[in-house]
Amino acid sequence: MEKDQAEKREREKSSIRILVAEDNDTNFLLLTIMLKGYQLVRAINGKEAVERMKKENYHIVLMDIRMPIMDGIEATKSIREFNKDIPIIAVTADNSSMIFTEAFEAGCTGFVSKPIQIKELLQEITLEISKLKQTIK
């Protein structure tokens, strides 16, 4: 029974597509380890994240706030112009209340501080997935 549950969770994870907007190679590698089993697609800046969102389907976006070309706040605002529903989790080393407020005002639905704690990240993703399941029912 327990093995069946574990297999079901792994199947569910493998069906979830996550767009990871992250310019730092080390941080992206860390996320691939933490989120093993999920389908991860990387955008190296906010502009690329917006372009990918226009062309491809994802279930969740992990949005680094500080990136070159277009930062995560501007990218989130741009995504919200054409997609109001996708969960966008802000990921940043700047955990000031100003950034927190700015991220949510831009349209982020969750917030994870760097250095990333795997438990906190998985809780945010699980929360967003459960919300998605509720809207499907």
PDB file of C-alpha atoms in Angstrom:
ATOM      1  CA  MET A   1       0.000   0.000   0.000  1.00  0.00           C
ATOM      2  CA  GLU A   2       2.771   2.426   0.978  1.00  0.00           C
ATOM      3  CA  LYS A   3       4.701   1.574  -2.192  1.00  0.00           C
ATOM      4  CA  ASP A   4       1.581   2.293  -4.284  1.00  0.00           C
ATOM      5  CA  GLN A   5       1.225   5.701  -2.615  1.00  0.00           C
ATOM      6  CA  ALA A   6       4.875   6.532  -3.308  1.00  0.00           C
ATOM      7  CA  GLU A   7       4.524   5.505  -6.962  1.00  0.00           C
ATOM      8  CA  LYS A   8       1.381   7.633  -7.296  1.00  0.00           C
ATOM      9  CA  ARG A   9       3.206  10.684  -5.847  1.00  0.00           C
ATOM     10  CA  GLU A  10       6.108  10.155  -8.266  1.00  0.00           C
ATOM     11  CA  ARG A  11       3.700   9.917 -11.229  1.00  0.00           C
ATOM     12  CA  GLU A  12       1.986  13.117 -10.098  1.00  0.00           C
ATOM     13  CA  LYS A  13       5.332  14.905  -9.735  1.00  0.00           C
ATOM     14  CA  SER A  14       6.483  13.832 -13.186  1.00  0.00           C
ATOM     15  CA  SER A  15       3.368  15.378 -14.744  1.00  0.00           C
ATOM     16  CA  ILE A  16       4.004  18.817 -13.187  1.00  0.00           C
ATOM     17  CA  ARG A  17       5.848  21.287 -15.460  1.00  0.00           C
ATOM     18  CA  ILE A  18       7.660  24.052 -13.604  1.00  0.00           C
ATOM     19  CA  LEU A  19       9.220  27.044 -15.318  1.00  0.00           C
ATOM     20  CA  VAL A  20      12.280  28.100 -13.314  1.00  0.00           C
ATOM     21  CA  ALA A  21      13.386  31.681 -14.008  1.00  0.00           C
ATOM     22  CA  GLU A  22      16.895  31.677 -12.534  1.00  0.00           C
ATOM     23  CA  ASP A  23      20.038  33.293 -13.922  1.00  0.00           C
ATOM     24  CA  ASN A  24      22.499  31.641 -11.521  1.00  0.00           C
ATOM     25  CA  ASP A  25      23.746  28.204 -12.661  1.00  0.00           C
ATOM     26  CA  THR A  26      24.472  26.991  -9.124  1.00  0.00           C
ATOM     27  CA  ASN A  27      21.019  27.977  -7.868  1.00  0.00           C
ATOM     28  CA  PHE A  28      19.380  26.233 -10.831  1.00  0.00           C
ATOM     29  CA  LEU A  29      21.419  23.081 -10.203  1.00  0.00           C
ATOM     30  CA  LEU A  30      20.358  23.156  -6.542  1.00  0.00           C
ATOM     31  CA  LEU A  31      16.709  23.471  -7.596  1.00  0.00           C
ATOM     32  CA  THR A  32      17.025  20.501  -9.974  1.00  0.00           C
ATOM     33  CA  ILE A  33      18.284  18.410  -7.066  1.00  0.00           C
ATOM     34  CA  MET A  34      15.572  19.655  -4.674  1.00  0.00           C
ATOM     35  CA  LEU A  35      12.816  19.178  -7.236  1.00  0.00           C
ATOM     36  CA  LYS A  36      13.910  15.833  -8.639  1.00  0.00           C
ATOM     37  CA  GLY A  37      11.023  14.158 -10.409  1.00  0.00           C
ATOM     38  CA  TYR A  38       9.312  17.353 -11.561  1.00  0.00           C
ATOM     39  CA  GLN A  39       9.654  18.562 -15.159  1.00  0.00           C
ATOM     40  CA  LEU A  40      11.811  21.673 -14.897  1.00  0.00           C
ATOM     41  CA  VAL A  41      12.394  24.123 -17.729  1.00  0.00           C
ATOM     42  CA  ARG A  42      14.850  26.979 -17.227  1.00  0.00           C
ATOM     43  CA  ALA A  43      14.613  30.591 -18.316  1.00  0.00           C
ATOM     44  CA  ILE A  44      17.827  32.540 -17.653  1.00  0.00           C
ATOM     45  CA  ASN A  45      16.106  35.913 -17.252  1.00  0.00           C
ATOM     46  CA  GLY A  46      12.667  37.448 -16.888  1.00  0.00           C
ATOM     47  CA  LYS A  47      12.324  38.240 -20.589  1.00  0.00           C
ATOM     48  CA  GLU A  48      12.903  34.607 -21.518  1.00  0.00           C
ATOM     49  CA  ALA A  49      10.420  33.516 -18.832  1.00  0.00           C
ATOM     50  CA  VAL A  50       7.720  35.737 -20.352  1.00  0.00           C
ATOM     51  CA  GLU A  51       8.475  34.434 -23.857  1.00  0.00           C
ATOM     52  CA  ARG A  52       8.332  30.808 -22.705  1.00  0.00           C
ATOM     53  CA  MET A  53       5.051  31.436 -20.884  1.00  0.00           C
ATOM     54  CA  LYS A  54       3.526  32.757 -24.115  1.00  0.00           C
ATOM     55  CA  LYS A  55       4.570  29.658 -26.092  1.00  0.00           C
ATOM     56  CA  GLU A  56       4.470  26.766 -23.629  1.00  0.00           C
ATOM     57  CA  ASN A  57       2.255  25.410 -20.855  1.00  0.00           C
ATOM     58  CA  TYR A  58       3.400  25.181 -17.256  1.00  0.00           C
ATOM     59  CA  HIS A  59       1.728  24.443 -13.942  1.00  0.00           C
ATOM     60  CA  ILE A  60       3.926  26.661 -11.744  1.00  0.00           C
ATOM     61  CA  VAL A  61       6.590  29.341 -12.156  1.00  0.00           C
ATOM     62  CA  LEU A  62       9.520  29.774  -9.764  1.00  0.00           C
ATOM     63  CA  MET A  63      10.585  33.381 -10.317  1.00  0.00           C
ATOM     64  CA  ASP A  64      13.933  34.697  -9.147  1.00  0.00           C
ATOM     65  CA  ILE A  65      13.459  38.385  -8.377  1.00  0.00           C
ATOM     66  CA  ARG A  66      16.950  39.682  -9.192  1.00  0.00           C
ATOM     67  CA  MET A  67      17.882  38.786 -12.790  1.00  0.00           C
ATOM     68  CA  PRO A  68      19.484  40.606 -15.725  1.00  0.00           C
ATOM     69  CA  ILE A  69      17.586  41.982 -18.749  1.00  0.00           C
ATOM     70  CA  MET A  70      14.187  41.817 -16.999  1.00  0.00           C
ATOM     71  CA  ASP A  71      13.814  41.232 -13.270  1.00  0.00           C
ATOM     72  CA  GLY A  72      11.266  38.900 -11.697  1.00  0.00           C
ATOM     73  CA  ILE A  73       8.882  41.691 -10.674  1.00  0.00           C
ATOM     74  CA  GLU A  74       8.585  43.019 -14.230  1.00  0.00           C
ATOM     75  CA  ALA A  75       8.379  39.497 -15.650  1.00  0.00           C
ATOM     76  CA  THR A  76       5.551  38.634 -13.238  1.00  0.00           C
ATOM     77  CA  LYS A  77       3.644  41.785 -14.213  1.00  0.00           C
ATOM     78  CA  SER A  78       4.074  40.894 -17.897  1.00  0.00           C
ATOM     79  CA  ILE A  79       2.899  37.314 -17.356  1.00  0.00           C
ATOM     80  CA  ARG A  80      -0.155  38.546 -15.459  1.00  0.00           C
ATOM     81  CA  GLU A  81      -1.197  40.570 -18.526  1.00  0.00           C
ATOM     82  CA  PHE A  82      -1.962  37.332 -20.388  1.00  0.00           C
ATOM     83  CA  ASN A  83      -2.141  34.670 -17.663  1.00  0.00           C
ATOM     84  CA  LYS A  84      -3.935  35.577 -14.448  1.00  0.00           C
ATOM     85  CA  ASP A  85      -4.079  32.052 -13.026  1.00  0.00           C
ATOM     86  CA  ILE A  86      -0.664  30.388 -13.058  1.00  0.00           C
ATOM     87  CA  PRO A  87       0.945  30.190  -9.621  1.00  0.00           C
ATOM     88  CA  ILE A  88       4.133  32.268  -9.499  1.00  0.00           C
ATOM     89  CA  ILE A  89       6.410  31.700  -6.515  1.00  0.00           C
ATOM     90  CA  ALA A  90       8.937  34.475  -5.917  1.00  0.00           C
ATOM     91  CA  VAL A  91      12.417  33.236  -4.991  1.00  0.00           C
ATOM     92  CA  THR A  92      14.853  35.806  -3.625  1.00  0.00           C
ATOM     93  CA  ALA A  93      17.730  36.431  -1.251  1.00  0.00           C
ATOM     94  CA  ASP A  94      16.200  39.820  -0.429  1.00  0.00           C
ATOM     95  CA  ASN A  95      13.538  38.919   2.100  1.00  0.00           C
ATOM     96  CA  SER A  96      12.686  42.471   3.110  1.00  0.00           C
ATOM     97  CA  SER A  97       9.053  43.360   3.605  1.00  0.00           C
ATOM     98  CA  MET A  98       9.329  45.800   0.690  1.00  0.00           C
ATOM     99  CA  ILE A  99      10.307  43.025  -1.770  1.00  0.00           C
ATOM    100  CA  PHE A 100       7.669  40.718  -0.284  1.00  0.00           C
ATOM    101  CA  THR A 101       4.984  43.373  -0.849  1.00  0.00           C
ATOM    102  CA  GLU A 102       6.301  44.260  -4.311  1.00  0.00           C
ATOM    103  CA  ALA A 103       6.278  40.582  -5.372  1.00  0.00           C
ATOM    104  CA  PHE A 104       2.685  40.034  -4.260  1.00  0.00           C
ATOM    105  CA  GLU A 105       1.513  43.312  -5.803  1.00  0.00           C
ATOM    106  CA  ALA A 106       3.108  42.217  -9.100  1.00  0.00           C
ATOM    107  CA  GLY A 107       1.107  38.985  -8.986  1.00  0.00           C
ATOM    108  CA  CYS A 108       3.209  36.407  -7.148  1.00  0.00           C
ATOM    109  CA  THR A 109       1.186  33.848  -5.217  1.00  0.00           C
ATOM    110  CA  GLY A 110       3.984  32.528  -3.001  1.00  0.00           C
ATOM    111  CA  PHE A 111       7.380  33.533  -1.648  1.00  0.00           C
ATOM    112  CA  VAL A 112      10.524  31.533  -0.807  1.00  0.00           C
ATOM    113  CA  SER A 113      13.689  33.081   0.630  1.00  0.00           C
ATOM    114  CA  LYS A 114      17.241  32.199  -0.354  1.00  0.00           C
ATOM    115  CA  PRO A 115      19.098  30.281   0.815  1.00  0.00           C
ATOM    116  CA  ILE A 116      16.297  27.945  -0.172  1.00  0.00           C
ATOM    117  CA  GLN A 117      15.077  25.526   2.453  1.00  0.00           C
ATOM    118  CA  ILE A 118      13.801  22.412   0.699  1.00  0.00           C
ATOM    119  CA  LYS A 119      10.923  21.953   3.160  1.00  0.00           C
ATOM    120  CA  GLU A 120       9.692  25.522   2.606  1.00  0.00           C
ATOM    121  CA  LEU A 121       9.974  25.211  -1.183  1.00  0.00           C
ATOM    122  CA  LEU A 122       8.127  21.885  -1.291  1.00  0.00           C
ATOM    123  CA  GLN A 123       5.400  23.284   0.981  1.00  0.00           C
ATOM    124  CA  GLU A 124       4.838  26.199  -1.420  1.00  0.00           C
ATOM    125  CA  ILE A 125       4.755  23.913  -4.452  1.00  0.00           C
ATOM    126  CA  THR A 126       2.429  21.434  -2.725  1.00  0.00           C
ATOM    127  CA  LEU A 127       0.126  24.290  -1.714  1.00  0.00           C
ATOM    128  CA  GLU A 128      -0.034  25.605  -5.284  1.00  0.00           C
ATOM    129  CA  ILE A 129      -0.634  22.113  -6.707  1.00  0.00           C
ATOM    130  CA  SER A 130      -3.480  21.549  -4.259  1.00  0.00           C
ATOM    131  CA  LYS A 131      -5.038  24.865  -5.335  1.00  0.00           C
ATOM    132  CA  LEU A 132      -4.735  23.768  -8.976  1.00  0.00           C
ATOM    133  CA  LYS A 133      -6.467  20.481  -8.173  1.00  0.00           C
ATOM    134  CA  GLN A 134      -9.324  22.399  -6.491  1.00  0.00           C
ATOM    135  CA  THR A 135      -9.905  24.542  -9.586  1.00  0.00           C
ATOM    136  CA  ILE A 136      -9.985  21.429 -11.808  1.00  0.00           C
ATOM    137  CA  LYS A 137     -12.694  19.738  -9.694  1.00  0.00           C
TER     138      LYS A 137
END
